[in-house]
């Protein structure tokens, strides 16, 4: 007789997805424990579930809590800002983990997250991707909603794919905004919403631009998958964009129906793409 699987531990940053993962895990009959990062996790999202807030540097407390709640599988989900080393104030276990991270501390986000996933595995946990629980939040290629990109938008999407792949190979960001072949903004550590605000300030005369969001080449999907929510669509509209293209099968939609409704109301297109050259 096989052993019963343990609890799913959710290491939660901001946004609604930690609760969505919790709901999906509970629907599978798995106990759930949310470990919320203080200052990032939203209380209204995690409060309905067994949880505790911890600061980022308290790695010893985190590991103890996860083990005390019987967690065997872990999911890292929700945005957090990369902290400075001075702000961490690590506990004793945190200091040991920082030492184990070594050079990854000074690498890009992918290098750091990959090292963190490896260390959590060495600690006996199975790190799983949010998409394994939220299969409904990823979509196949195609247009969502009532608006489709025209020829110029398709060309801008292809240009954006080339730009984001170049950024991704350097572990810089997952997104950019292109308008009529001109790159208005690229995403770095400020995140998508702030990038969209900058793109709006740089908007040129003529038709609006396109937001392109992709998984970085070689990125581990178990951490920091590209995510789009209704707020992304609203901010794209405020920036004067014509639409959003995101990678099919590798992007989480926090609320697909709400994203489509927002896009339809704003007259924006939403399209799930593959990184290969696009045709109309």
mmCIF file of C-alpha atoms in Angstrom:
data_model
loop_
_atom_site.group_PDB
_atom_site.id
_atom_site.type_symbol
_atom_site.label_atom_id
_atom_site.label_comp_id
_atom_site.label_asym_id
_atom_site.label_seq_id
_atom_site.Cartn_x
_atom_site.Cartn_y
_atom_site.Cartn_z
ATOM 1 C CA UNK A 1 0.000 0.000 0.000
ATOM 2 C CA UNK A 2 1.537 3.337 -1.119
ATOM 3 C CA UNK A 3 2.059 6.124 1.384
ATOM 4 C CA UNK A 4 -0.389 8.999 1.399
ATOM 5 C CA UNK A 5 1.056 12.191 -0.111
ATOM 6 C CA UNK A 6 1.833 14.931 2.378
ATOM 7 C CA UNK A 7 0.605 18.480 2.488
ATOM 8 C CA UNK A 8 1.224 21.031 -0.238
ATOM 9 C CA UNK A 9 3.233 23.962 1.067
ATOM 10 C CA UNK A 10 2.646 27.197 -0.842
ATOM 11 C CA UNK A 11 5.399 29.813 -0.614
ATOM 12 C CA UNK A 12 3.296 32.854 -1.365
ATOM 13 C CA UNK A 13 4.139 36.227 -2.783
ATOM 14 C CA UNK A 14 1.508 38.724 -3.898
ATOM 15 C CA UNK A 15 -1.598 38.376 -6.029
ATOM 16 C CA UNK A 16 -4.486 35.892 -6.075
ATOM 17 C CA UNK A 17 -2.698 32.796 -7.360
ATOM 18 C CA UNK A 18 -1.577 31.377 -3.976
ATOM 19 C CA UNK A 19 -5.251 30.896 -3.093
ATOM 20 C CA UNK A 20 -5.974 29.369 -6.510
ATOM 21 C CA UNK A 21 -3.212 26.817 -5.998
ATOM 22 C CA UNK A 22 -4.562 26.109 -2.509
ATOM 23 C CA UNK A 23 -8.062 25.531 -3.898
ATOM 24 C CA UNK A 24 -6.757 23.182 -6.591
ATOM 25 C CA UNK A 25 -4.608 21.206 -4.135
ATOM 26 C CA UNK A 26 -7.505 20.912 -1.669
ATOM 27 C CA UNK A 27 -9.738 19.686 -4.501
ATOM 28 C CA UNK A 28 -7.237 16.861 -4.981
ATOM 29 C CA UNK A 29 -7.682 15.964 -1.323
ATOM 30 C CA UNK A 30 -4.316 17.385 -0.280
ATOM 31 C CA UNK A 31 -3.836 19.296 2.981
ATOM 32 C CA UNK A 32 -2.569 22.836 2.363
ATOM 33 C CA UNK A 33 -0.312 25.187 4.301
ATOM 34 C CA UNK A 34 0.529 28.667 3.020
ATOM 35 C CA UNK A 35 3.767 30.270 4.069
ATOM 36 C CA UNK A 36 3.269 33.930 3.168
ATOM 37 C CA UNK A 37 6.209 36.255 2.664
ATOM 38 C CA UNK A 38 5.666 39.235 4.939
ATOM 39 C CA UNK A 39 5.164 42.434 2.970
ATOM 40 C CA UNK A 40 4.262 40.576 -0.222
ATOM 41 C CA UNK A 41 1.529 37.997 0.453
ATOM 42 C CA UNK A 42 -1.943 39.549 0.666
ATOM 43 C CA UNK A 43 -3.755 38.741 3.934
ATOM 44 C CA UNK A 44 -7.196 38.585 2.286
ATOM 45 C CA UNK A 45 -5.845 35.954 -0.127
ATOM 46 C CA UNK A 46 -4.168 33.648 2.383
ATOM 47 C CA UNK A 47 -6.311 34.181 5.502
ATOM 48 C CA UNK A 48 -8.924 31.515 4.608
ATOM 49 C CA UNK A 49 -6.195 28.852 4.621
ATOM 50 C CA UNK A 50 -3.855 27.503 7.293
ATOM 51 C CA UNK A 51 -0.988 29.947 7.016
ATOM 52 C CA UNK A 52 1.737 31.949 8.649
ATOM 53 C CA UNK A 53 3.544 35.093 7.586
ATOM 54 C CA UNK A 54 7.342 34.974 7.685
ATOM 55 C CA UNK A 55 10.027 37.391 6.610
ATOM 56 C CA UNK A 56 12.221 36.450 3.680
ATOM 57 C CA UNK A 57 15.397 35.983 5.693
ATOM 58 C CA UNK A 58 13.879 33.581 8.243
ATOM 59 C CA UNK A 59 14.754 30.398 6.371
ATOM 60 C CA UNK A 60 15.055 28.343 9.539
ATOM 61 C CA UNK A 61 11.533 29.303 10.599
ATOM 62 C CA UNK A 62 10.247 28.557 7.092
ATOM 63 C CA UNK A 63 11.712 25.061 6.976
ATOM 64 C CA UNK A 64 10.501 24.288 10.495
ATOM 65 C CA UNK A 65 6.962 25.422 9.696
ATOM 66 C CA UNK A 66 6.819 23.467 6.427
ATOM 67 C CA UNK A 67 7.981 20.303 8.169
ATOM 68 C CA UNK A 68 5.694 20.825 11.162
ATOM 69 C CA UNK A 69 2.709 21.004 8.782
ATOM 70 C CA UNK A 70 3.749 17.830 6.981
ATOM 71 C CA UNK A 71 4.563 19.510 3.666
ATOM 72 C CA UNK A 72 6.185 17.264 1.077
ATOM 73 C CA UNK A 73 5.437 19.281 -2.088
ATOM 74 C CA UNK A 74 6.165 22.985 -2.438
ATOM 75 C CA UNK A 75 4.865 25.579 -4.885
ATOM 76 C CA UNK A 76 6.495 28.996 -5.262
ATOM 77 C CA UNK A 77 3.857 31.419 -6.542
ATOM 78 C CA UNK A 78 3.173 35.149 -6.544
ATOM 79 C CA UNK A 79 5.493 38.091 -7.193
ATOM 80 C CA UNK A 80 8.056 39.326 -4.709
ATOM 81 C CA UNK A 81 10.608 42.075 -5.168
ATOM 82 C CA UNK A 82 14.179 40.864 -5.046
ATOM 83 C CA UNK A 83 15.476 42.038 -1.649
ATOM 84 C CA UNK A 84 18.837 43.596 -0.939
ATOM 85 C CA UNK A 85 21.161 41.463 1.168
ATOM 86 C CA UNK A 86 21.138 44.153 3.877
ATOM 87 C CA UNK A 87 17.360 43.919 4.227
ATOM 88 C CA UNK A 88 17.244 40.151 4.765
ATOM 89 C CA UNK A 89 18.549 39.883 8.346
ATOM 90 C CA UNK A 90 18.884 36.101 7.962
ATOM 91 C CA UNK A 91 18.466 33.740 10.878
ATOM 92 C CA UNK A 92 21.120 31.036 11.407
ATOM 93 C CA UNK A 93 19.602 28.667 8.854
ATOM 94 C CA UNK A 94 19.059 31.575 6.495
ATOM 95 C CA UNK A 95 22.741 32.457 6.708
ATOM 96 C CA UNK A 96 23.668 28.855 5.863
ATOM 97 C CA UNK A 97 21.310 28.871 2.875
ATOM 98 C CA UNK A 98 22.703 32.188 1.666
ATOM 99 C CA UNK A 99 26.151 30.628 1.788
ATOM 100 C CA UNK A 100 24.874 27.616 -0.179
ATOM 101 C CA UNK A 101 23.388 29.942 -2.789
ATOM 102 C CA UNK A 102 26.837 31.396 -3.331
ATOM 103 C CA UNK A 103 27.246 33.116 -6.690
ATOM 104 C CA UNK A 104 23.563 32.653 -7.495
ATOM 105 C CA UNK A 105 22.838 35.549 -5.121
ATOM 106 C CA UNK A 106 24.504 37.858 -7.619
ATOM 107 C CA UNK A 107 23.114 36.215 -10.758
ATOM 108 C CA UNK A 108 19.828 37.068 -12.451
ATOM 109 C CA UNK A 109 16.512 35.960 -11.061
ATOM 110 C CA UNK A 110 16.571 32.663 -12.960
ATOM 111 C CA UNK A 111 19.927 31.692 -11.507
ATOM 112 C CA UNK A 112 18.821 32.559 -7.994
ATOM 113 C CA UNK A 113 15.465 30.798 -8.283
ATOM 114 C CA UNK A 114 17.030 27.705 -9.848
ATOM 115 C CA UNK A 115 19.492 27.519 -6.976
ATOM 116 C CA UNK A 116 16.688 27.951 -4.447
ATOM 117 C CA UNK A 117 14.683 25.148 -6.091
ATOM 118 C CA UNK A 118 17.772 22.918 -5.944
ATOM 119 C CA UNK A 119 18.347 23.660 -2.244
ATOM 120 C CA UNK A 120 14.714 22.993 -1.352
ATOM 121 C CA UNK A 121 15.049 19.665 -3.139
ATOM 122 C CA UNK A 122 18.154 18.889 -1.127
ATOM 123 C CA UNK A 123 16.131 19.662 2.015
ATOM 124 C CA UNK A 124 13.746 16.846 1.069
ATOM 125 C CA UNK A 125 10.914 18.744 -0.601
ATOM 126 C CA UNK A 126 9.515 18.202 -4.089
ATOM 127 C CA UNK A 127 9.217 21.603 -5.773
ATOM 128 C CA UNK A 128 6.340 21.665 -8.242
ATOM 129 C CA UNK A 129 5.159 24.274 -10.718
ATOM 130 C CA UNK A 130 1.920 26.156 -10.157
ATOM 131 C CA UNK A 131 0.837 25.094 -13.645
ATOM 132 C CA UNK A 132 0.709 21.485 -12.402
ATOM 133 C CA UNK A 133 -2.221 22.494 -10.189
ATOM 134 C CA UNK A 134 -3.649 25.265 -12.381
ATOM 135 C CA UNK A 135 -3.953 23.544 -15.731
ATOM 136 C CA UNK A 136 -7.000 25.700 -16.535
ATOM 137 C CA UNK A 137 -4.853 28.844 -16.172
ATOM 138 C CA UNK A 138 -2.680 28.040 -19.203
ATOM 139 C CA UNK A 139 -4.106 28.107 -22.705
ATOM 140 C CA UNK A 140 -3.257 26.693 -26.150
ATOM 141 C CA UNK A 141 -2.275 28.957 -29.078
ATOM 142 C CA UNK A 142 -4.944 31.234 -30.449
ATOM 143 C CA UNK A 143 -6.949 34.416 -29.959
ATOM 144 C CA UNK A 144 -8.954 34.877 -26.758
ATOM 145 C CA UNK A 145 -11.869 37.232 -26.969
ATOM 146 C CA UNK A 146 -13.437 39.261 -29.759
ATOM 147 C CA UNK A 147 -10.408 41.159 -31.130
ATOM 148 C CA UNK A 148 -7.626 39.731 -33.316
ATOM 149 C CA UNK A 149 -4.267 41.339 -34.169
ATOM 150 C CA UNK A 150 -3.890 42.897 -37.620
ATOM 151 C CA UNK A 151 -0.837 42.632 -39.871
ATOM 152 C CA UNK A 152 1.106 45.399 -38.117
ATOM 153 C CA UNK A 153 0.353 43.935 -34.704
ATOM 154 C CA UNK A 154 1.549 40.498 -35.866
ATOM 155 C CA UNK A 155 4.803 42.088 -37.023
ATOM 156 C CA UNK A 156 5.174 43.846 -33.655
ATOM 157 C CA UNK A 157 4.532 40.561 -31.843
ATOM 158 C CA UNK A 158 7.284 38.856 -33.819
ATOM 159 C CA UNK A 159 9.658 41.727 -33.084
ATOM 160 C CA UNK A 160 8.715 41.451 -29.417
ATOM 161 C CA UNK A 161 9.441 37.711 -29.401
ATOM 162 C CA UNK A 162 12.932 38.375 -30.737
ATOM 163 C CA UNK A 163 13.536 41.089 -28.125
ATOM 164 C CA UNK A 164 12.241 39.072 -25.159
ATOM 165 C CA UNK A 165 14.281 36.033 -26.181
ATOM 166 C CA UNK A 166 17.384 38.228 -26.292
ATOM 167 C CA UNK A 167 16.538 39.656 -22.852
ATOM 168 C CA UNK A 168 15.769 36.207 -21.507
ATOM 169 C CA UNK A 169 19.088 34.742 -22.608
ATOM 170 C CA UNK A 170 20.710 37.414 -20.424
ATOM 171 C CA UNK A 171 18.234 36.671 -17.582
ATOM 172 C CA UNK A 172 16.868 40.228 -17.578
ATOM 173 C CA UNK A 173 13.096 40.071 -18.077
ATOM 174 C CA UNK A 174 10.082 38.366 -19.606
ATOM 175 C CA UNK A 175 8.393 41.192 -21.455
ATOM 176 C CA UNK A 176 8.621 44.197 -23.747
ATOM 177 C CA UNK A 177 6.395 46.666 -25.567
ATOM 178 C CA UNK A 178 6.756 47.237 -29.319
ATOM 179 C CA UNK A 179 4.966 49.863 -31.398
ATOM 180 C CA UNK A 180 5.312 49.801 -35.181
ATOM 181 C CA UNK A 181 8.655 48.010 -34.883
ATOM 182 C CA UNK A 182 10.008 50.395 -32.232
ATOM 183 C CA UNK A 183 10.788 48.957 -28.795
ATOM 184 C CA UNK A 184 9.183 51.355 -26.321
ATOM 185 C CA UNK A 185 10.131 49.530 -23.116
ATOM 186 C CA UNK A 186 11.681 46.322 -21.841
ATOM 187 C CA UNK A 187 10.964 44.629 -18.522
ATOM 188 C CA UNK A 188 13.664 44.435 -15.883
ATOM 189 C CA UNK A 189 13.256 44.093 -12.128
ATOM 190 C CA UNK A 190 10.533 46.770 -11.941
ATOM 191 C CA UNK A 191 7.880 44.343 -13.233
ATOM 192 C CA UNK A 192 5.260 44.459 -15.953
ATOM 193 C CA UNK A 193 2.974 47.172 -14.550
ATOM 194 C CA UNK A 194 5.744 49.747 -14.202
ATOM 195 C CA UNK A 195 7.088 48.819 -17.629
ATOM 196 C CA UNK A 196 3.620 49.453 -19.089
ATOM 197 C CA UNK A 197 3.510 52.867 -17.432
ATOM 198 C CA UNK A 198 6.869 53.756 -19.026
ATOM 199 C CA UNK A 199 5.675 52.466 -22.395
ATOM 200 C CA UNK A 200 2.651 54.750 -22.166
ATOM 201 C CA UNK A 201 4.940 57.720 -21.567
ATOM 202 C CA UNK A 202 7.034 56.755 -24.616
ATOM 203 C CA UNK A 203 4.118 56.051 -26.937
ATOM 204 C CA UNK A 204 4.581 57.355 -30.482
ATOM 205 C CA UNK A 205 1.953 58.777 -32.853
ATOM 206 C CA UNK A 206 -0.041 56.168 -34.747
ATOM 207 C CA UNK A 207 -1.466 52.813 -33.792
ATOM 208 C CA UNK A 208 -0.845 51.566 -30.267
ATOM 209 C CA UNK A 209 1.841 49.075 -29.308
ATOM 210 C CA UNK A 210 1.812 45.460 -28.207
ATOM 211 C CA UNK A 211 2.865 43.863 -24.900
ATOM 212 C CA UNK A 212 4.734 40.581 -25.385
ATOM 213 C CA UNK A 213 5.280 38.253 -22.384
ATOM 214 C CA UNK A 214 7.256 34.996 -22.716
ATOM 215 C CA UNK A 215 9.021 32.400 -20.651
ATOM 216 C CA UNK A 216 12.762 33.043 -20.769
ATOM 217 C CA UNK A 217 14.746 30.534 -22.858
ATOM 218 C CA UNK A 218 15.685 27.629 -20.577
ATOM 219 C CA UNK A 219 13.697 29.016 -17.632
ATOM 220 C CA UNK A 220 12.478 26.530 -15.024
ATOM 221 C CA UNK A 221 8.681 26.757 -14.961
ATOM 222 C CA UNK A 222 8.612 25.848 -11.275
ATOM 223 C CA UNK A 223 9.376 29.459 -10.371
ATOM 224 C CA UNK A 224 8.323 32.813 -11.799
ATOM 225 C CA UNK A 225 6.211 31.760 -14.760
ATOM 226 C CA UNK A 226 4.926 34.741 -16.767
ATOM 227 C CA UNK A 227 1.578 35.842 -15.358
ATOM 228 C CA UNK A 228 -1.195 37.995 -16.798
ATOM 229 C CA UNK A 229 -4.265 39.186 -14.932
ATOM 230 C CA UNK A 230 -7.106 41.650 -15.425
ATOM 231 C CA UNK A 231 -4.910 44.445 -14.025
ATOM 232 C CA UNK A 232 -2.359 43.733 -16.765
ATOM 233 C CA UNK A 233 -5.077 44.224 -19.382
ATOM 234 C CA UNK A 234 -6.261 47.459 -17.739
ATOM 235 C CA UNK A 235 -2.734 48.829 -17.534
ATOM 236 C CA UNK A 236 -2.083 47.907 -21.164
ATOM 237 C CA UNK A 237 -5.201 49.858 -22.111
ATOM 238 C CA UNK A 238 -4.115 52.855 -20.003
ATOM 239 C CA UNK A 239 -0.753 52.762 -21.802
ATOM 240 C CA UNK A 240 -2.552 53.029 -25.139
ATOM 241 C CA UNK A 241 -1.655 49.547 -26.331
ATOM 242 C CA UNK A 242 -3.594 47.552 -28.924
ATOM 243 C CA UNK A 243 -3.140 44.133 -27.376
ATOM 244 C CA UNK A 244 -1.197 41.530 -25.441
ATOM 245 C CA UNK A 245 0.628 38.474 -26.749
ATOM 246 C CA UNK A 246 1.771 35.796 -24.318
ATOM 247 C CA UNK A 247 3.336 32.378 -24.617
ATOM 248 C CA UNK A 248 0.851 29.556 -25.058
ATOM 249 C CA UNK A 249 1.178 26.816 -22.451
ATOM 250 C CA UNK A 250 3.765 28.773 -20.466
ATOM 251 C CA UNK A 251 1.811 31.742 -19.060
ATOM 252 C CA UNK A 252 -0.561 31.755 -16.097
ATOM 253 C CA UNK A 253 -3.806 33.713 -16.453
ATOM 254 C CA UNK A 254 -4.945 34.685 -12.980
ATOM 255 C CA UNK A 255 -8.555 34.951 -14.172
ATOM 256 C CA UNK A 256 -9.108 34.008 -17.806
ATOM 257 C CA UNK A 257 -12.744 35.130 -18.030
ATOM 258 C CA UNK A 258 -12.020 38.493 -16.413
ATOM 259 C CA UNK A 259 -8.996 39.043 -18.686
ATOM 260 C CA UNK A 260 -11.104 38.374 -21.773
ATOM 261 C CA UNK A 261 -13.921 40.610 -20.525
ATOM 262 C CA UNK A 262 -11.491 43.469 -19.810
ATOM 263 C CA UNK A 263 -9.870 43.069 -23.237
ATOM 264 C CA UNK A 264 -13.196 42.994 -25.059
ATOM 265 C CA UNK A 265 -14.421 46.082 -23.234
ATOM 266 C CA UNK A 266 -11.195 47.959 -24.008
ATOM 267 C CA UNK A 267 -11.000 46.745 -27.619
ATOM 268 C CA UNK A 268 -7.663 44.997 -27.019
ATOM 269 C CA UNK A 269 -6.627 41.651 -28.421
ATOM 270 C CA UNK A 270 -5.338 38.781 -26.306
ATOM 271 C CA UNK A 271 -3.408 36.115 -28.169
ATOM 272 C CA UNK A 272 -1.512 33.052 -26.972
ATOM 273 C CA UNK A 273 1.477 32.527 -29.253
ATOM 274 C CA UNK A 274 4.345 30.134 -29.788
ATOM 275 C CA UNK A 275 7.850 31.558 -30.159
ATOM 276 C CA UNK A 276 8.087 30.495 -33.810
ATOM 277 C CA UNK A 277 7.510 33.107 -36.537
ATOM 278 C CA UNK A 278 3.870 34.171 -36.667
ATOM 279 C CA UNK A 279 1.495 34.314 -39.607
ATOM 280 C CA UNK A 280 -1.873 35.978 -39.750
#
